[in-house]
Amino acid sequence: MTTLLEVSGNDPMTDHHIIPLDFDSIDGVPESHSWPPFDEPLNKIQTCDLQDSLIPVIDLTNSKAMNLIGQACKQWGMFQVINHGVPSNLVKKIESESRRLFALPTHEKRRVLRSSNGVSGYGSARISHYFDKGMWHEGFTIMGSCVDDAKVLWPHDFQRFCDTMDAYQNQMKQLTHKLLLMILETIDATQEEIDWAISTHDSRSPLQLNSYPPCPNPSHAVGLAPHTDSLLLTLLHQGDINGLEFFVDGLGWRHVQAVEGAFVVNLGDLLHIFSNAKFPSVSHRAVVNQSKHRISVAYFHGPPFESRVAPSAKFQKPRFKSLLVKEYLSLKSKHCDALSLIQT
Ligand SMILES: C=C1C[C@]23C[C@H]1CC[C@H]2[C@@]12CCC[C@@](C)(C(=O)O1)[C@H]2[C@@H]3C(=O)O
Ligand SMILES: O=C(O)CCC(=O)C(=O)O
Ligand SMILES: [Fe+2]
């Protein structure tokens, strides 16, 4: 069985790409993390209420949910869901447990630093090696069980962290299954293709905790640099602090309005390939602010790494070459524009 470690192992990132800033002692944006001022999202000047936000908020108990989801996938590659069935007290716990982790002293967090060609653990996002500037971000990636790392952080009090992470991942698995069935039905995927996409056998679904501490100079820092997610689907809890933005051709960067109790769903590269580019793999980023410590939790679902990814058999003119999922991830770990490298 291929682990993510193997697919990412062939380009060990040098340490300065992995170790986040020491936010306990930082008092400004160092040159290493100072980005050229970037364009403000167009709708920053608009009132930030719902109808301004391009991304539809879809009630999963609505009988038209599947059609609305299909339209949102084609148009934006992103949507928000409410009345999804995930217990709100668990969502509150995942955020409070994440805050408890990131509130640990820097030297404690660095004891579970991700290894140079690893996936799990504390560190900057893996995309950091695409850029020569650092990000105003610290992350903690969980692949499967987090007991080993949690025992290092809290030798006598690790259970509630792990129980919360496990319970949340189980809920995410169920919600992902429900959403993928709807999304794939809108493009008439075959049963075999559906089984491939929803398979949790041997697939690796990382859980990513993101922390964006308040930043003294937010217009010169980037929380998470522009990227597309690589797998099939990402479910994001962003809490009540705005920061997620996505790029729309011709419009520029638009913010995704934080909606109480909603999950943001964005499609990844593998669904872009499978849909033969019918669904965009939306480029998105996270910006930081001066006063609030923003936390987000992202759950990534992908098919088994040994399996093959290709445009659905129903497309007469496939626009992408077929390759193994692990080959795609290995390509993406070196090139942020991996999708353009596998076009037919
Ligand atoms: C299976 C995955 C998905 C990864 C890489 C690997 C493990 C960690 C995931 C993230 C989490 C944070 C954002 C992202 C962009 C990153 O840098 O690491 C994600 C990336 C991807 O979606 O490509
Ligand atoms: O924190 C956010 O809003 C975005 C996080 C994200 O894009 C990711 O973890 O892939
Ligand atoms: Fe992302």
Coordinates of C-alpha atoms and ligand atoms in Angstrom, one line a residue:
M1 CA 0.0 0.0 0.0
T2 CA 1.4 3.4 -0.9
T3 CA 1.4 6.0 1.7
L4 CA 1.4 9.7 1.1
L5 CA 4.8 9.7 2.7
E6 CA 6.1 7.6 -0.2
V7 CA 4.6 9.8 -2.9
S8 CA 5.9 12.9 -1.2
G9 CA 9.1 11.4 -0.1
N10 CA 10.9 12.0 -3.4
D11 CA 11.4 15.7 -2.8
P12 CA 12.2 16.2 0.9
M13 CA 11.5 19.8 1.6
T14 CA 14.3 21.7 3.3
D15 CA 13.6 22.8 6.8
H16 CA 13.0 26.4 6.2
H17 CA 9.9 25.4 4.2
I18 CA 8.5 23.4 7.1
I19 CA 9.1 25.3 10.3
P20 CA 6.4 28.0 10.9
L21 CA 7.3 31.3 12.4
D22 CA 7.6 31.5 16.2
F23 CA 4.3 33.4 16.7
D24 CA 5.0 33.5 20.5
S25 CA 7.8 36.0 19.9
I26 CA 7.2 37.7 16.6
D27 CA 6.3 41.4 16.6
G28 CA 6.2 42.2 12.9
V29 CA 6.2 40.6 9.4
P30 CA 9.8 39.5 8.7
E31 CA 11.2 40.1 5.2
S32 CA 11.1 36.3 4.7
H33 CA 7.3 36.4 5.1
S34 CA 6.6 39.8 3.5
W35 CA 4.7 39.4 0.2
P36 CA 4.2 42.2 -2.3
P37 CA 0.9 43.9 -1.5
F38 CA -1.7 41.8 -3.3
D39 CA -4.9 42.8 -4.9
E40 CA -7.8 43.3 -2.5
P41 CA -10.8 41.1 -3.4
L42 CA -13.3 43.1 -5.5
N43 CA -16.1 42.7 -3.0
K44 CA -14.1 43.8 0.0
I45 CA -15.8 47.2 -0.5
Q46 CA -19.2 45.7 -0.8
T47 CA -21.3 44.9 2.2
C48 CA -20.4 41.4 3.3
D49 CA -23.8 39.9 3.4
L50 CA -24.9 36.6 1.9
Q51 CA -26.4 37.7 -1.4
D52 CA -23.1 39.4 -2.3
S53 CA -21.2 36.2 -1.8
L54 CA -21.1 34.4 -5.2
I55 CA -20.9 31.0 -3.6
P56 CA -24.3 29.4 -3.0
V57 CA -25.2 28.2 0.5
I58 CA -27.2 25.0 -0.1
D59 CA -29.5 23.4 2.5
L60 CA -29.0 19.6 2.2
T61 CA -32.6 19.0 3.3
N62 CA -33.8 21.0 0.3
S63 CA -35.3 18.6 -2.3
K64 CA -33.4 20.5 -5.0
A65 CA -30.1 20.2 -3.3
M66 CA -28.6 17.8 -5.9
N67 CA -29.4 20.2 -8.8
L68 CA -28.1 23.2 -6.9
I69 CA -24.9 21.3 -6.0
G70 CA -24.5 20.2 -9.7
Q71 CA -24.9 23.8 -10.9
A72 CA -22.4 25.2 -8.2
C73 CA -19.8 22.5 -9.1
K74 CA -20.0 23.4 -12.8
Q75 CA -20.0 27.2 -12.2
W76 CA -17.7 27.7 -9.3
G77 CA -16.2 24.3 -8.2
M78 CA -17.3 25.4 -4.7
F79 CA -20.4 25.7 -2.6
Q80 CA -21.4 25.9 1.1
V81 CA -23.7 23.4 2.8
I82 CA -26.0 23.8 5.8
N83 CA -28.3 21.3 7.6
H84 CA -25.7 18.7 6.8
G85 CA -26.3 16.6 9.9
V86 CA -22.9 17.1 11.5
P87 CA -23.5 17.8 15.2
S88 CA -22.8 21.4 16.0
N89 CA -21.3 20.6 19.4
L90 CA -18.7 18.4 17.6
V91 CA -17.9 21.3 15.3
K92 CA -17.4 23.5 18.3
K93 CA -15.1 20.9 19.9
I94 CA -13.0 20.5 16.8
E95 CA -12.4 24.2 16.8
S96 CA -11.7 24.4 20.6
E97 CA -9.3 21.4 20.4
S98 CA -7.5 23.0 17.4
R99 CA -7.1 26.2 19.4
R100 CA -5.8 24.2 22.4
L101 CA -3.2 22.7 20.2
F102 CA -2.0 25.9 18.5
A103 CA -2.0 27.7 21.9
L104 CA 0.8 25.4 23.1
P105 CA 4.2 27.1 23.3
T106 CA 6.2 27.0 20.1
H107 CA 8.9 24.7 21.4
E108 CA 6.1 22.1 22.4
K109 CA 4.5 22.3 18.9
R110 CA 7.9 21.9 17.3
R111 CA 8.4 18.6 19.1
V112 CA 5.9 17.1 16.6
L113 CA 7.2 18.8 13.6
R114 CA 6.4 17.0 10.3
S115 CA 9.4 15.1 9.0
S116 CA 11.1 16.5 5.9
N117 CA 9.4 14.0 3.6
G118 CA 6.4 13.2 5.9
V119 CA 2.8 14.3 5.9
S120 CA 1.6 14.1 9.5
G121 CA 2.5 16.6 12.2
Y122 CA 3.1 20.3 12.9
G123 CA 4.4 22.6 10.2
S124 CA 3.8 24.9 7.3
A125 CA 1.5 23.8 4.6
R126 CA 3.2 21.5 2.0
I127 CA 2.6 24.1 -0.7
S128 CA 5.1 26.4 1.1
H129 CA 7.9 24.9 -1.1
Y130 CA 6.2 26.4 -4.2
F131 CA 7.0 29.9 -2.9
D132 CA 10.1 31.7 -1.7
K133 CA 8.2 33.7 0.9
G134 CA 6.8 32.1 4.1
M135 CA 3.2 32.1 5.0
W136 CA 1.5 33.6 8.1
H137 CA 0.3 30.1 9.0
E138 CA 0.9 27.1 11.1
G139 CA -0.7 23.7 10.4
F140 CA -1.2 20.3 11.9
T141 CA -1.9 17.5 9.6
I142 CA -3.5 14.2 10.8
M143 CA -3.4 11.1 8.6
G144 CA -5.4 8.4 10.4
S145 CA -4.8 8.3 14.1
C146 CA -3.1 11.2 15.9
V147 CA -2.3 9.3 19.1
D148 CA 1.4 9.3 18.7
D149 CA 1.7 13.0 18.2
A150 CA -1.0 13.8 20.8
K151 CA 0.9 11.7 23.4
V152 CA 4.0 13.9 22.9
L153 CA 2.0 17.1 23.2
W154 CA -0.2 16.0 26.2
P155 CA 1.3 12.9 27.9
H156 CA -1.5 12.8 30.4
D157 CA -4.3 14.4 28.6
F158 CA -4.2 13.3 24.9
Q159 CA -7.5 11.3 24.8
R160 CA -10.0 14.1 24.3
F161 CA -8.0 15.6 21.4
C162 CA -7.8 12.2 19.7
D163 CA -11.5 11.3 20.4
T164 CA -12.6 14.6 18.9
M165 CA -10.4 14.2 15.8
D166 CA -11.7 10.6 15.3
A167 CA -15.3 11.5 15.8
Y168 CA -15.0 14.5 13.4
Q169 CA -13.3 12.4 10.7
N170 CA -16.1 9.9 10.9
Q171 CA -18.7 12.6 10.4
M172 CA -16.6 14.1 7.5
K173 CA -16.5 10.6 5.9
Q174 CA -20.3 10.3 6.0
L175 CA -20.9 13.8 4.7
T176 CA -18.3 13.4 1.9
H177 CA -20.0 10.1 0.8
K178 CA -23.4 11.9 0.6
L179 CA -22.0 14.8 -1.3
L180 CA -19.9 12.8 -3.8
L181 CA -23.0 10.6 -4.6
M182 CA -24.9 13.7 -5.5
I183 CA -22.1 15.4 -7.4
L184 CA -21.3 12.2 -9.4
E185 CA -25.0 11.6 -10.2
T186 CA -25.1 15.0 -11.9
I187 CA -22.5 13.8 -14.4
D188 CA -24.0 10.3 -14.8
A189 CA -20.9 8.5 -13.4
T190 CA -21.1 4.7 -13.6
Q191 CA -21.5 2.6 -10.4
E192 CA -17.9 1.5 -10.8
E193 CA -16.7 5.1 -11.0
I194 CA -18.8 6.0 -8.0
D195 CA -17.4 3.1 -6.0
W196 CA -13.9 4.3 -6.9
A197 CA -14.6 7.9 -5.8
I198 CA -16.3 7.1 -2.5
S199 CA -14.0 4.2 -1.6
T200 CA -12.4 4.7 1.8
H201 CA -10.6 1.4 1.5
D202 CA -6.9 2.2 1.5
S203 CA -7.6 5.8 0.6
R204 CA -5.9 8.5 2.6
S205 CA -8.1 11.3 3.9
P206 CA -5.9 13.9 5.7
L207 CA -7.4 16.2 8.2
Q208 CA -5.7 19.6 8.2
L209 CA -5.9 22.0 11.2
N210 CA -4.9 25.5 10.1
S211 CA -4.0 28.4 12.4
Y212 CA -3.6 32.0 11.2
P213 CA -2.5 34.2 14.2
P214 CA -3.4 37.9 14.1
C215 CA -0.9 39.7 11.9
P216 CA 0.5 43.2 12.5
N217 CA 0.6 44.0 8.8
P218 CA -2.0 41.8 7.0
S219 CA -1.8 43.4 3.6
H220 CA 1.9 42.3 3.4
A221 CA 1.3 38.7 4.6
V222 CA -0.4 35.7 3.2
G223 CA -2.1 33.1 5.4
L224 CA -2.2 30.3 2.8
A225 CA -0.9 31.1 -0.7
P226 CA -3.0 30.5 -3.8
H227 CA -3.4 26.8 -4.5
T228 CA -5.8 24.1 -5.7
D229 CA -6.5 21.1 -3.4
S230 CA -5.2 17.9 -5.0
L231 CA -7.7 15.3 -4.1
L232 CA -11.4 14.9 -5.0
L233 CA -13.2 17.0 -2.4
T234 CA -12.4 19.3 0.5
L235 CA -14.8 20.0 3.4
L236 CA -13.7 23.1 5.2
H237 CA -14.9 24.5 8.6
Q238 CA -13.8 28.1 8.6
G239 CA -15.6 29.3 11.8
D240 CA -16.9 32.8 12.1
I241 CA -13.9 34.7 10.9
N242 CA -13.6 35.5 7.1
G243 CA -10.4 34.8 5.4
L244 CA -11.0 32.2 2.6
E245 CA -10.9 33.7 -0.9
F246 CA -11.2 32.1 -4.3
F247 CA -10.2 33.3 -7.7
V248 CA -12.7 33.9 -10.5
D249 CA -11.5 34.5 -14.0
G250 CA -12.3 38.0 -15.1
L251 CA -13.4 39.0 -11.5
G252 CA -10.3 38.3 -9.4
W253 CA -10.3 37.3 -5.8
R254 CA -13.7 37.0 -4.1
H255 CA -14.1 36.2 -0.4
V256 CA -16.2 33.2 0.8
Q257 CA -18.6 34.6 3.5
A258 CA -18.2 32.7 6.7
V259 CA -21.7 31.3 7.4
E260 CA -22.6 30.0 10.9
G261 CA -22.9 26.2 10.9
A262 CA -21.9 25.8 7.2
F263 CA -19.1 23.8 5.6
V264 CA -17.4 25.1 2.5
V265 CA -17.0 22.4 -0.1
N266 CA -14.4 22.8 -2.8
L267 CA -13.5 20.4 -5.6
G268 CA -9.9 19.3 -6.0
D269 CA -7.7 18.4 -9.0
L270 CA -8.9 14.7 -9.1
L271 CA -12.5 15.7 -9.6
H272 CA -11.4 18.2 -12.2
I273 CA -9.7 15.4 -14.1
F274 CA -12.5 12.9 -13.6
S275 CA -15.1 15.5 -14.9
N276 CA -12.9 16.1 -17.9
A277 CA -12.6 19.7 -16.7
K278 CA -16.4 20.2 -16.5
F279 CA -15.8 21.1 -12.8
P280 CA -13.1 23.7 -12.1
S281 CA -10.5 22.9 -9.5
V282 CA -10.9 26.3 -7.8
S283 CA -7.8 28.2 -6.9
H284 CA -8.2 29.6 -3.4
R285 CA -6.1 31.3 -0.7
A286 CA -6.5 32.4 3.0
V287 CA -5.8 36.0 4.0
V288 CA -5.0 37.1 7.6
N289 CA -6.3 40.0 9.7
Q290 CA -4.9 42.2 12.4
S291 CA -7.0 41.3 15.4
K292 CA -8.4 37.8 15.3
H293 CA -6.7 34.4 15.5
R294 CA -8.5 32.5 12.6
I295 CA -8.7 28.7 12.7
S296 CA -9.9 26.5 9.9
V297 CA -10.2 22.7 9.6
A298 CA -10.0 21.0 6.2
Y299 CA -10.9 17.4 5.5
F300 CA -9.6 16.1 2.2
H301 CA -11.1 13.0 0.6
G302 CA -9.3 11.1 -2.1
P303 CA -9.5 7.6 -3.8
P304 CA -7.0 4.9 -3.1
F305 CA -3.5 6.0 -4.0
E306 CA -2.9 2.9 -6.0
S307 CA -6.0 3.5 -8.2
R308 CA -6.0 5.1 -11.6
V309 CA -7.5 8.6 -12.2
A310 CA -8.7 9.5 -15.6
P311 CA -11.7 11.4 -17.2
S312 CA -14.9 9.4 -16.8
A313 CA -15.4 6.8 -19.6
K314 CA -18.5 8.7 -20.7
F315 CA -16.4 11.5 -22.2
Q316 CA -15.6 10.9 -25.9
K317 CA -12.6 13.3 -25.9
P318 CA -10.6 12.9 -22.7
R319 CA -8.6 16.1 -22.0
F320 CA -6.2 14.4 -19.5
K321 CA -3.9 11.5 -19.6
S322 CA -4.7 8.6 -17.2
L323 CA -2.3 8.0 -14.4
L324 CA -2.2 6.6 -10.9
V325 CA -3.4 8.8 -8.0
K326 CA 0.0 8.4 -6.4
E327 CA 1.8 9.5 -9.6
Y328 CA -0.4 12.6 -9.8
L329 CA 0.3 13.5 -6.1
S330 CA 4.0 13.0 -6.7
L331 CA 3.8 15.3 -9.7
K332 CA 1.8 17.9 -7.8
S333 CA 4.3 17.8 -4.9
K334 CA 6.8 19.2 -7.4
H335 CA 4.7 21.4 -9.7
C336 CA 1.8 23.5 -8.6
D337 CA 0.5 23.4 -12.2
A338 CA 0.5 19.6 -12.4
L339 CA -2.9 19.6 -14.1
S340 CA -1.4 21.4 -17.2
L341 CA 1.3 18.7 -17.4
I342 CA -1.1 15.8 -17.8
Q343 CA -3.3 17.4 -20.5
T344 CA -3.7 15.3 -23.7
Ligands
LIG1 C1 -3.2 14.5 0.4 C2 -2.8 15.7 0.7 C3 -3.5 17.0 0.3 C4 -2.5 18.0 0.8 C5 -1.2 17.4 0.6 C6 -1.4 16.0 1.2 C7 -1.5 16.2 2.7 C8 -1.7 17.6 3.2 C9 -2.7 18.3 2.3 C10 -2.6 19.8 2.4 C11 -3.3 20.5 3.6 C12 -3.1 22.0 3.5 C13 -3.3 22.6 2.1 C14 -2.6 21.7 1.1 C15 -2.7 22.4 -0.3 C16 -1.2 21.5 1.6 O1 -0.3 22.1 1.4 O2 -1.2 20.3 2.3 C17 -3.2 20.3 1.1 C18 -2.5 19.4 0.0 C19 -3.3 19.3 -1.3 O3 -4.5 19.3 -1.3 O4 -2.5 19.2 -2.3
LIG2 O1 -8.1 28.3 5.9 C1 -8.8 28.4 4.9 O2 -9.8 29.1 4.7 C2 -8.3 27.6 3.6 C3 -7.6 26.3 4.0 C4 -7.2 25.5 2.7 O3 -7.4 26.0 1.6 C5 -6.6 24.2 2.9 O4 -6.3 23.8 4.0 O5 -6.4 23.6 1.8
FE3 FE -7.0 24.4 0.1

